GROMACS .gro file of C-alpha atoms in nm:
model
  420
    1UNK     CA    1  -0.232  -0.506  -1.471
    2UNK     CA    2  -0.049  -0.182  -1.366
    3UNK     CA    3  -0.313   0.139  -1.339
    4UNK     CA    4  -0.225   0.442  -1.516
    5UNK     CA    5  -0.094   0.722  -1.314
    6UNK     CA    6  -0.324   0.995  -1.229
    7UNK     CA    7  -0.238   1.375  -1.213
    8UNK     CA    8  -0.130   1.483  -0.891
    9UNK     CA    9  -0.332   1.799  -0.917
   10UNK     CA   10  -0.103   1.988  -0.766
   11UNK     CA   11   0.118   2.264  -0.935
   12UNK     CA   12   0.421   2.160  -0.668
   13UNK     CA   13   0.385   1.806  -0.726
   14UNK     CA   14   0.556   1.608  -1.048
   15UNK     CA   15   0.553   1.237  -1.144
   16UNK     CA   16   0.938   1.158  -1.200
   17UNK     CA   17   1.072   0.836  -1.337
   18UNK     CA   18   1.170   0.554  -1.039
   19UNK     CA   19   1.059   0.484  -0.723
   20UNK     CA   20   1.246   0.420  -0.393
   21UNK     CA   21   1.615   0.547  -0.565
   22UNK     CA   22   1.457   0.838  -0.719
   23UNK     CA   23   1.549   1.043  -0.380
   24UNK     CA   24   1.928   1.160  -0.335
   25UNK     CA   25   2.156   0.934  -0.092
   26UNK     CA   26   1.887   0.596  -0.144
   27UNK     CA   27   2.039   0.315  -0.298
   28UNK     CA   28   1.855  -0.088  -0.362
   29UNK     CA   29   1.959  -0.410  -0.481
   30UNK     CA   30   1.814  -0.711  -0.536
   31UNK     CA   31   1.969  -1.117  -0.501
   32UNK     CA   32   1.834  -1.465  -0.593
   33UNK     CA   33   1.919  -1.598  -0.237
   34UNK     CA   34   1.695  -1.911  -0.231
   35UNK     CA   35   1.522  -1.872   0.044
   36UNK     CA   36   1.218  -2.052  -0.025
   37UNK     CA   37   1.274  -2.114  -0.453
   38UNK     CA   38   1.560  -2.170  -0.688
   39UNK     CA   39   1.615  -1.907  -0.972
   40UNK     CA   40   1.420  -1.618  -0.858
   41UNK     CA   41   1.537  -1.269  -0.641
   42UNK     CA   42   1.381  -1.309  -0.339
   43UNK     CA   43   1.589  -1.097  -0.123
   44UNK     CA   44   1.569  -0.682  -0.159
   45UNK     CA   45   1.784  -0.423  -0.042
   46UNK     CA   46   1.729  -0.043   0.032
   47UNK     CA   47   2.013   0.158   0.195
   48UNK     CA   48   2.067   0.535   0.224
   49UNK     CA   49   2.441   0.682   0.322
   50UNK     CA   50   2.276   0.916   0.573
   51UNK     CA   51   2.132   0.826   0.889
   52UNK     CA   52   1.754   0.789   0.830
   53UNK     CA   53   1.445   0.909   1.063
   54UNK     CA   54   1.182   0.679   1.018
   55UNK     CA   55   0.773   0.650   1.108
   56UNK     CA   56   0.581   0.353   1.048
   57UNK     CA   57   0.254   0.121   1.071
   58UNK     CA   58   0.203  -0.200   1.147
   59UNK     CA   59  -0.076  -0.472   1.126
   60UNK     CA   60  -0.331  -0.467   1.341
   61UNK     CA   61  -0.392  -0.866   1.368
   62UNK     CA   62  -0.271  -0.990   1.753
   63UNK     CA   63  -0.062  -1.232   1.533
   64UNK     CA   64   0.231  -1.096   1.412
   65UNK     CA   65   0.520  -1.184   1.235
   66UNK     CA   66   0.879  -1.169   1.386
   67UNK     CA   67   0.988  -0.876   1.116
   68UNK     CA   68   0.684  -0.655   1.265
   69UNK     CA   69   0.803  -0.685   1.622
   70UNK     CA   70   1.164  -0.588   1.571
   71UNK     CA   71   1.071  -0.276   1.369
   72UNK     CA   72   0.795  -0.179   1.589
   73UNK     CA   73   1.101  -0.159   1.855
   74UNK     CA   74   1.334   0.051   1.589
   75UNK     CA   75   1.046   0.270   1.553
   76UNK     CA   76   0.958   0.325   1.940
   77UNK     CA   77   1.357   0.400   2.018
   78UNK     CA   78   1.382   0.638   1.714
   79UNK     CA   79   1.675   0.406   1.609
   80UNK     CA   80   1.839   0.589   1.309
   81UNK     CA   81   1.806   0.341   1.032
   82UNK     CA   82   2.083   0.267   0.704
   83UNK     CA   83   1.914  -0.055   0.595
   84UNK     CA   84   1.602  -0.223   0.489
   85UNK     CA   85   1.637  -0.598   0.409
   86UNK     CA   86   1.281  -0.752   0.242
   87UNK     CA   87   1.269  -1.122   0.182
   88UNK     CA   88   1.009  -1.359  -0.039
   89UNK     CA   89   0.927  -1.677  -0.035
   90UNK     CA   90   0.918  -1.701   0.383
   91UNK     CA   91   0.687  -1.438   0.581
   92UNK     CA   92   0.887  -1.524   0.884
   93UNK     CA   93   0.532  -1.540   1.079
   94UNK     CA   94   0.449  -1.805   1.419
   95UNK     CA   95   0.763  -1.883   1.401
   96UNK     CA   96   0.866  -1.798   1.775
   97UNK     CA   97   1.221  -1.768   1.935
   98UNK     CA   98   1.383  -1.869   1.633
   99UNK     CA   99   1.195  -1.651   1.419
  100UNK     CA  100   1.341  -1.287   1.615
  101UNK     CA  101   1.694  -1.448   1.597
  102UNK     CA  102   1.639  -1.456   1.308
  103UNK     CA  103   1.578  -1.092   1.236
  104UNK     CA  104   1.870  -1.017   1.466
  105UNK     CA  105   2.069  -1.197   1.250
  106UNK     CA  106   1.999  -1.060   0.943
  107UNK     CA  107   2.034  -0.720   1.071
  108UNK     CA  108   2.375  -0.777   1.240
  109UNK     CA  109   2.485  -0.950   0.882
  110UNK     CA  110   2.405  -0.629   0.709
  111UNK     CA  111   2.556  -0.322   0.933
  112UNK     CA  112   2.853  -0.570   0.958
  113UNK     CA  113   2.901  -0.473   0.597
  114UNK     CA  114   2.866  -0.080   0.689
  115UNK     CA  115   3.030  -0.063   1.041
  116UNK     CA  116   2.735  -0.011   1.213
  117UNK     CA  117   2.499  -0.186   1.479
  118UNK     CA  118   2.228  -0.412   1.421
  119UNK     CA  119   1.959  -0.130   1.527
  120UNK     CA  120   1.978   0.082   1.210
  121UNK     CA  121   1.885  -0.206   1.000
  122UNK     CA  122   1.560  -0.286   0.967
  123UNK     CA  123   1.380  -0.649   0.816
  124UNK     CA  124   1.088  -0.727   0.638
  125UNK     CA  125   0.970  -1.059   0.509
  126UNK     CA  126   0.654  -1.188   0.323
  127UNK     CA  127   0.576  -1.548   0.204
  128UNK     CA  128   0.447  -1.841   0.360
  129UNK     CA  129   0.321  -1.855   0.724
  130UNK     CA  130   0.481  -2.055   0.965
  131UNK     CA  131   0.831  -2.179   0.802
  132UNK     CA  132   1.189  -2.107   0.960
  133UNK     CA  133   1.410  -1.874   0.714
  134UNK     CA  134   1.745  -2.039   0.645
  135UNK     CA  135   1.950  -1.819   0.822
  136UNK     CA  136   2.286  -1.887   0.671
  137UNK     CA  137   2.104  -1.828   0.321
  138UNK     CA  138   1.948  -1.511   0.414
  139UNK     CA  139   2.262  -1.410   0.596
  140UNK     CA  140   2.456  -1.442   0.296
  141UNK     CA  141   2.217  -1.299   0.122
  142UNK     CA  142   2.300  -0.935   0.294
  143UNK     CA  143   2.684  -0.967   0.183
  144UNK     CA  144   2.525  -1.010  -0.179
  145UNK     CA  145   2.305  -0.705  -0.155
  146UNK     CA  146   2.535  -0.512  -0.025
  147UNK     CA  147   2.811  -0.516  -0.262
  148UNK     CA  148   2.525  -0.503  -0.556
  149UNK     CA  149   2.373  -0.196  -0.426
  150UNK     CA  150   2.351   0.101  -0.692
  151UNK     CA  151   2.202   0.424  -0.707
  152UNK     CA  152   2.034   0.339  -1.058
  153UNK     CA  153   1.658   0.375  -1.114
  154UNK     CA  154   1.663  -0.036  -1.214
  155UNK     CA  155   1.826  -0.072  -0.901
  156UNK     CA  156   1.497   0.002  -0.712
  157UNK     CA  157   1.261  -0.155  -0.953
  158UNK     CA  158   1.496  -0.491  -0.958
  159UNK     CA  159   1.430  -0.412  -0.587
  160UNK     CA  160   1.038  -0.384  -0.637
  161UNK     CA  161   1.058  -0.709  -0.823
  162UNK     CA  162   1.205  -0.906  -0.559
  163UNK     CA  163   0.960  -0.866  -0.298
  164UNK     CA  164   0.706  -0.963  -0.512
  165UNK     CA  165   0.553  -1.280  -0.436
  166UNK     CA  166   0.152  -1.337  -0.613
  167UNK     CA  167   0.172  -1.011  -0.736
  168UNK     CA  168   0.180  -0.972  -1.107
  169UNK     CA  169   0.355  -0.671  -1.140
  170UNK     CA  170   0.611  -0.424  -0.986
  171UNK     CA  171   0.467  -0.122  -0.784
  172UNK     CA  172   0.666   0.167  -0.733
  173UNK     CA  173   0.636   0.554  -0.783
  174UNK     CA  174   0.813   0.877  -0.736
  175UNK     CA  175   0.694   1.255  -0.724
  176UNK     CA  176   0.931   1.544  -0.708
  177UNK     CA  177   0.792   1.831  -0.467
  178UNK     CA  178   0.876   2.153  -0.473
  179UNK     CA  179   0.874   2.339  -0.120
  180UNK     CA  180   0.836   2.706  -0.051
  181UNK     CA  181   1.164   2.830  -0.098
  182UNK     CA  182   1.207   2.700  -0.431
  183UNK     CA  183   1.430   2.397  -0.295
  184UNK     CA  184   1.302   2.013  -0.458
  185UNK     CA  185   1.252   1.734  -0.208
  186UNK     CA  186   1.164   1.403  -0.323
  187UNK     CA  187   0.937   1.083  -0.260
  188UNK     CA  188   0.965   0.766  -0.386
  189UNK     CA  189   0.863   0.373  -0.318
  190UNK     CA  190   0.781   0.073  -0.349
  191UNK     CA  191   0.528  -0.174  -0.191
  192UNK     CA  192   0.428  -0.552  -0.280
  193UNK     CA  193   0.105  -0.698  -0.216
  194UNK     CA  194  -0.155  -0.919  -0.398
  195UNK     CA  195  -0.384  -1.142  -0.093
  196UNK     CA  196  -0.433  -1.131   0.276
  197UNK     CA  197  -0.546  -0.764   0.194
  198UNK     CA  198  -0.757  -0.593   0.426
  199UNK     CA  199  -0.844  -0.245   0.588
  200UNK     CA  200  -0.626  -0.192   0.908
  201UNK     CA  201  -0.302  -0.246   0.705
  202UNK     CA  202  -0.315  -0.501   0.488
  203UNK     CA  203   0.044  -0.886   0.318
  204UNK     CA  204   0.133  -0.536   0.236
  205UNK     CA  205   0.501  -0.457   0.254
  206UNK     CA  206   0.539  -0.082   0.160
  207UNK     CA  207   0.869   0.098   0.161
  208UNK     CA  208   0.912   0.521   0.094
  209UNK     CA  209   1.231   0.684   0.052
  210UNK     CA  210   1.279   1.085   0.093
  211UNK     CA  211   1.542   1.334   0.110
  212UNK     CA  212   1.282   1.608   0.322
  213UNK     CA  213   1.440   1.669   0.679
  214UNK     CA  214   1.149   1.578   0.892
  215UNK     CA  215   1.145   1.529   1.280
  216UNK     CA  216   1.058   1.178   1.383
  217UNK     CA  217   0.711   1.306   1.556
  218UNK     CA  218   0.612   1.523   1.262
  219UNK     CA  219   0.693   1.213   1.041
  220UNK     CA  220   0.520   0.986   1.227
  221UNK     CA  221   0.201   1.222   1.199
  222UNK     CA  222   0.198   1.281   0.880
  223UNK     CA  223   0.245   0.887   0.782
  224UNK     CA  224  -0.058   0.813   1.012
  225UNK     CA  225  -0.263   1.042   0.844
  226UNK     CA  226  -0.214   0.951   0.521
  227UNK     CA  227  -0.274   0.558   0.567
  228UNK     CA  228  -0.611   0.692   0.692
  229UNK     CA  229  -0.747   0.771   0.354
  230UNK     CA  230  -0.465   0.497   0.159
  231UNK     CA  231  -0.342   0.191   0.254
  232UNK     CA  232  -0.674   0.160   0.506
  233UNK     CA  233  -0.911   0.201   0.255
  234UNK     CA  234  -0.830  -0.107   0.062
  235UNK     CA  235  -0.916  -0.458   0.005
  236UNK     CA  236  -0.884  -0.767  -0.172
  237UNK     CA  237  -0.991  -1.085   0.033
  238UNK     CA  238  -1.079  -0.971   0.411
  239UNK     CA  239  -0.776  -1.117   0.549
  240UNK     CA  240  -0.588  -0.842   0.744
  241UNK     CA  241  -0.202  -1.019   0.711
  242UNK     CA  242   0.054  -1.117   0.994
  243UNK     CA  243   0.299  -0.899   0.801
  244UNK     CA  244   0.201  -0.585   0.774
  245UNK     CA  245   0.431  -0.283   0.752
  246UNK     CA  246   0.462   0.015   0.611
  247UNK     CA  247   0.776   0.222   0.651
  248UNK     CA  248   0.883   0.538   0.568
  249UNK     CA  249   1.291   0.666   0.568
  250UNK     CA  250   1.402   1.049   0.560
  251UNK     CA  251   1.739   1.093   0.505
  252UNK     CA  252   1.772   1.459   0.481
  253UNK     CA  253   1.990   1.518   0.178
  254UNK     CA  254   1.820   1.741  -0.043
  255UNK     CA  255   1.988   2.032   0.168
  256UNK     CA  256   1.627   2.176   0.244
  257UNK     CA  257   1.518   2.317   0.526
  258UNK     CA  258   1.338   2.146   0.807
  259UNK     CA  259   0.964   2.058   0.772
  260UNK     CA  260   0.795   2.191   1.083
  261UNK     CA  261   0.421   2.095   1.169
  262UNK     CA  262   0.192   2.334   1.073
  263UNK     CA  263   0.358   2.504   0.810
  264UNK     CA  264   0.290   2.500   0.440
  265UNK     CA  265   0.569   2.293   0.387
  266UNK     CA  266   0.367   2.004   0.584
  267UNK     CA  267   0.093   2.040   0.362
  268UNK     CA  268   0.314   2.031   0.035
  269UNK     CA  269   0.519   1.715   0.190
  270UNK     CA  270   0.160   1.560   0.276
  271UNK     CA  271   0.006   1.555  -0.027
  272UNK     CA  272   0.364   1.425  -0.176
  273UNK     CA  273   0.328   1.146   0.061
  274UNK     CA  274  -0.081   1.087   0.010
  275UNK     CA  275  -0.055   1.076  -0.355
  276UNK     CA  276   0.277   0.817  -0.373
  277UNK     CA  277   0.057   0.611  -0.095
  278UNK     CA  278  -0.295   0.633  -0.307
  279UNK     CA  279  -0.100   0.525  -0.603
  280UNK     CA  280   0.043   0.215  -0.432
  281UNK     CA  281  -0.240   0.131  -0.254
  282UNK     CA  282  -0.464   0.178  -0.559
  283UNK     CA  283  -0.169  -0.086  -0.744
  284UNK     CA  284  -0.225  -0.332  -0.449
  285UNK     CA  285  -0.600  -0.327  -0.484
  286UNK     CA  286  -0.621  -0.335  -0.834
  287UNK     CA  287  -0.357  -0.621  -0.860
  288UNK     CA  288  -0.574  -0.857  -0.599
  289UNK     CA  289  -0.495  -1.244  -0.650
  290UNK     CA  290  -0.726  -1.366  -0.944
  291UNK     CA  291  -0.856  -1.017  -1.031
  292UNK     CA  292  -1.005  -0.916  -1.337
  293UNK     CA  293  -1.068  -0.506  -1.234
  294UNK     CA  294  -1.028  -0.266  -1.030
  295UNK     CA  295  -1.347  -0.205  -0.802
  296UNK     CA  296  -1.397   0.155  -0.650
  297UNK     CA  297  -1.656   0.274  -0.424
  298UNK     CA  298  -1.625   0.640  -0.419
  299UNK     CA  299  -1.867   0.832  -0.119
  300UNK     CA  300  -2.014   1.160  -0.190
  301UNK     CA  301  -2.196   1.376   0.071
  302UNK     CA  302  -2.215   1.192   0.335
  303UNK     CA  303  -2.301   1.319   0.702
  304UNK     CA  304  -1.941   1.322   0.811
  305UNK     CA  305  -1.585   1.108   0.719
  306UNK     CA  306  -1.625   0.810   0.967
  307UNK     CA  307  -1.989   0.736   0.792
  308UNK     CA  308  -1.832   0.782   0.468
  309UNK     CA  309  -1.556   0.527   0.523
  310UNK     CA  310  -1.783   0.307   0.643
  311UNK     CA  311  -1.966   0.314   0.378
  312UNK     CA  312  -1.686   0.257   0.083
  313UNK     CA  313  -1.550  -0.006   0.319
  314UNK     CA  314  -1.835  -0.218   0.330
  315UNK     CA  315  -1.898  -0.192  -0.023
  316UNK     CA  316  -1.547  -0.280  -0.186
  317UNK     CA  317  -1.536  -0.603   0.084
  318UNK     CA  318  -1.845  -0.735   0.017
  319UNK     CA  319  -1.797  -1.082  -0.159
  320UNK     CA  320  -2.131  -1.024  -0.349
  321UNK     CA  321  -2.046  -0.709  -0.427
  322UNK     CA  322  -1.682  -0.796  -0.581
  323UNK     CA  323  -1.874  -1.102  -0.771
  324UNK     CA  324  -2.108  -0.856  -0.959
  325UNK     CA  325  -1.826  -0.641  -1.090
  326UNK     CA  326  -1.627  -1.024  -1.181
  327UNK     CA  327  -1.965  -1.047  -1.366
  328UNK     CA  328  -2.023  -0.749  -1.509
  329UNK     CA  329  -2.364  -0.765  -1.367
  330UNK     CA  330  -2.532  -0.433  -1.284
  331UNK     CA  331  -2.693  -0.571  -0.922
  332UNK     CA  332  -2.757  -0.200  -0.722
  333UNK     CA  333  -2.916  -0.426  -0.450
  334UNK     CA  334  -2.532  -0.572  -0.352
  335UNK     CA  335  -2.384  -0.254  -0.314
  336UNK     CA  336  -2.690  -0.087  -0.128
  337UNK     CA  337  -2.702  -0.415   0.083
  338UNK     CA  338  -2.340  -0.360   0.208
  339UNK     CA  339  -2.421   0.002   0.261
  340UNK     CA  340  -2.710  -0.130   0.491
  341UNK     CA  341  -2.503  -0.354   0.746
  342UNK     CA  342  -2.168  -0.087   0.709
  343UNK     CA  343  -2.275   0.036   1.058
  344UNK     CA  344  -2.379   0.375   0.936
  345UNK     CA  345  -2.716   0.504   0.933
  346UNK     CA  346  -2.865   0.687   0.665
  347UNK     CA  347  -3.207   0.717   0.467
  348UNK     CA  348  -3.194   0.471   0.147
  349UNK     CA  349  -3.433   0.721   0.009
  350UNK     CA  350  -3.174   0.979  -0.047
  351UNK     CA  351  -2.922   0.762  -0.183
  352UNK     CA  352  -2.855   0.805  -0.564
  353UNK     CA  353  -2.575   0.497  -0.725
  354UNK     CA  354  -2.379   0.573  -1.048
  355UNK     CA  355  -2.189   0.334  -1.205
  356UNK     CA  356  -1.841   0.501  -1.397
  357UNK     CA  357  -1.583   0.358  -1.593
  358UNK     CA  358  -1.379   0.456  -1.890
  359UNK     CA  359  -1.717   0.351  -2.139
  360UNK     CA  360  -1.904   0.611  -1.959
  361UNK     CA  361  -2.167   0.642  -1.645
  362UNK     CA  362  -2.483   0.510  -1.597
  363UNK     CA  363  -2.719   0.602  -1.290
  364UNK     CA  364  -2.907   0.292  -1.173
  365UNK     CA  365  -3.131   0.415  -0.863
  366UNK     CA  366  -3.222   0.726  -0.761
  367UNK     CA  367  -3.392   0.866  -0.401
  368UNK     CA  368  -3.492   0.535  -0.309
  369UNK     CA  369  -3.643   0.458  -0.677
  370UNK     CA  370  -3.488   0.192  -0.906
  371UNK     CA  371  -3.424   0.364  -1.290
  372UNK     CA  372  -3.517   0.178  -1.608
  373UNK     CA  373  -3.152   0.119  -1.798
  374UNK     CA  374  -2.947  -0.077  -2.077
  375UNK     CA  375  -2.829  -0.372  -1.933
  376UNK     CA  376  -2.602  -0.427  -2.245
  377UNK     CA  377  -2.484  -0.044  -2.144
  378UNK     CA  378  -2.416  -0.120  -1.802
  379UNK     CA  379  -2.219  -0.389  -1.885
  380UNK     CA  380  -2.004  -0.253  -2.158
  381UNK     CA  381  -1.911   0.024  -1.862
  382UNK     CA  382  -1.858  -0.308  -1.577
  383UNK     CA  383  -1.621  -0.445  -1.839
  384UNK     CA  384  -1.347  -0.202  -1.792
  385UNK     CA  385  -1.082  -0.313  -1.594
  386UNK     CA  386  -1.092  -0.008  -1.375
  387UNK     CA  387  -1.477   0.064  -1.228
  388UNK     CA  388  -1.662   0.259  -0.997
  389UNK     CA  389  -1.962   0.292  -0.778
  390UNK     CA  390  -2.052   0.629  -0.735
  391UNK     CA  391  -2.247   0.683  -0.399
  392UNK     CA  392  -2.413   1.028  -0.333
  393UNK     CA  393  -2.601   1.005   0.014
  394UNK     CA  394  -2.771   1.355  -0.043
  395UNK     CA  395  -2.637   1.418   0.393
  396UNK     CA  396  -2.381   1.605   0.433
  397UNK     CA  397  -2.039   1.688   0.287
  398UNK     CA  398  -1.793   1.431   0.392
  399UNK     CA  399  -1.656   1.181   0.119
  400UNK     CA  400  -1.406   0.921   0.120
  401UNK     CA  401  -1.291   0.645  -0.119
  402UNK     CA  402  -1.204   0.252  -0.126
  403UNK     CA  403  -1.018   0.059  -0.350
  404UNK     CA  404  -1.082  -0.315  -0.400
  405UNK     CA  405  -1.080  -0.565  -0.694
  406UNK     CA  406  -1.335  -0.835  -0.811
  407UNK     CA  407  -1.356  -1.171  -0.695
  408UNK     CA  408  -1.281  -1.444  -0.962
  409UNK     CA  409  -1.259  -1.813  -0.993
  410UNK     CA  410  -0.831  -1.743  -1.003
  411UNK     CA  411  -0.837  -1.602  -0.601
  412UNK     CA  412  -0.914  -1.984  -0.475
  413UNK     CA  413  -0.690  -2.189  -0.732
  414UNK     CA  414  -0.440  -1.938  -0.656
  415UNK     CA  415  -0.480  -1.986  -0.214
  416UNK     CA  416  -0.609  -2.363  -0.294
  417UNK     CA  417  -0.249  -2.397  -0.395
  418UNK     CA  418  -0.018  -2.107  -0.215
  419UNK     CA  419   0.213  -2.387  -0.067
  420UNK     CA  420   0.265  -2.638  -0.339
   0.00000   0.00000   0.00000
């Protein structure tokens, strides 16, 4: 189920209608291409008419797919990028030789249709490990998108929809920022992502769309730094994907002026940036394969960040842990368990656990000492389909927060079956 937006907090920052269209110059489409099924989109376009810096991340698993290598390479040669073509169906993964021809072709079928080379394009796929893409259908597929490409905010969520693959809903966001001077930059995207979910980048395809002028470094810094505390601080299943990327495109358009590191600018554009990435990433976690809720560990006062992420980590990924919240069952051991193999050290006699959801809060064991409590009250507040584990560690001042979902019967029918 889609999560309700939160406030950005910020007096610069807006929520605006769209996602990765919302900024000036971006345009999307989306074709039924049949790469892998009949009657679906499963091809996605994004294209902006300016040359676009970019910055990116990529998964962290030795294995990866043919799409990550060739964008790694447009990213390392600061290749100024029009395109992004996204496929379904096919992830395009251990697929060898074939597989980066494959990406070469693609991108040479799209700048063909723009008069450009096939290093401003860059590819994305998601789907099922180990398959060959049918190259004259996904080929074809980039004369499609190109000549249904539109500047229309359906435009990018048709676009959202078509990388979908479990995923039960679109995910996309935009915020408008306003800099300094007065002058209105914007950020939108889109991501897709339901299993193989996992800290370290997670089958996460995530796609952001600005009209700032940033450098390539400076973008590249601030997009590190913000997957940090986002996109690295979720799970749904422990698997970190083949597939992962994460891409961000500045096209410059919004006739601003440049944002330099260190300025306030930076911070303005950062937080833009953070709170379109915590959104998505929050969508992602929330929408896990099977999942009833979603499950947040939120760290308070710990000794210092590393511990704290540690700790949320551990507790959003534990499988015991995810079961409780599937069960509504108000087990403090689970979570304080996970908290106890996380790797970070701490006294269990200063921890205090809180359990929060839209029914209310309910503290369950405090300074080491188990509380008496409702267990029809705690489970009216696990219910919602949005909960949290408050942690307070009584160390330090650090925090930091993880996103993950519960773990129902659905997540193995759903993988029993992914191929069939």
């Amino acid at each position: 189920m889609p999560f309700i937006h939160t406030d950005p907090g910020k007096d610069y920052l807006k929520i605006i209608e769209g996602g990765i269209t919302a900024s000036k110059g971006f345009e999307a489409a989306s074709h039924a291409a049949g790469i892998k099924y009949k009657g679906r989109e499963d091809m996605a376009l994004v294209y902006s008419e300016a040359p676009c810096k970019i910055a990116g991340t990529f998964t962290t698993n030795v294995v990866k797919a043919a799409p990550v290598l060739w964008d790694k390479e447009r990213v390392e040669k600061k290749d100024e990028i029009h395109a992004v073509v996204i496929n379904s169906g096919i992830a395009n993964a251990c697929t060898g030789e074939e597989g980066m021809r494959i990406c070469k072709a693609t991108a040479e079928a799209m700048a063909a249709e723009y008069g450009k080379t096939a290093e401003s394009v860059l590819v994305a796929s998601t789907g099922v490990i180990g398959m060959q893409i049918p190259v004259d259908k996904i080929t074809a597929g980039c004369k499609e998108l190109f000549a249904k490409k539109g500047t229309s905010l359906k435009h990018g969520t048709d676009a959202a929809c078509a990388i979908m693959t479990t995923d039960t809903h679109k995910k996309e966001i935009a915020v408008s920022c306003t800099l300094q001077s007065g002058k209105v930059i914007t950020v939108g995207g889109m991501c897709k992502g339901s299993g193989m979910i996992h800290p370290n980048m997670c089958t996460m395809l995530g796609f952001v769309g600005t009209d700032a002028k940033v450098e390539e470094s400076t973008l590249q810094k601030v997009v590190s730094a913000v997957v940090q505390d986002t996109f690295n601080m979720i799970s749904v299943d422990g698997d970190t994907s083949t597939n992962d990327t994460y891409m961000i495109l500045a096209n410059g358009m919004a006739d601003a002026e440049e944002i330099t590191e260190g300025s306030e600018d930076y911070e303005r554009f950062y937080e833009a940036l953070n709170f379109v990435s915590t959104y998505l990433a929050r969508q992602m976690a929330g929408d896990g394969e099977g999942a009833t809720a979603l499950f947040t560990a939120h760290v308070v006062h710990a000794v210092n960040r590393y511990e704290a992420r540690l700790l949320a980590k551990s507790v959003i990924c534990s499988s015991l842990s995810k079961a409780a919240i599937f069960g509504h069952d108000a087990n403090f051991g689970r979570f304080l368990c996970a908290m106890g193999y996380s790797g970070a050290d701490f006294d269990q006699n200063k921890v205090v656990l809180t359990y929060q959801s839209a029914k209310g809060e309910l503290c369950v064991f405090d300074h080491g000492v188990p509380l008496a409590y409702s267990e029809e009250e705690a489970t009216e507040i696990l219910k919602e389909p949005e909960v949290t584990v408050l942690i307070d560690m009584n160390d330090g001042e650090a925090e930091a927060t993880a996103w993950g979902c519960d773990l129902s019967y659905d997540y193995v029918r759903i993988n029993a079956d992914y191929r069939s």
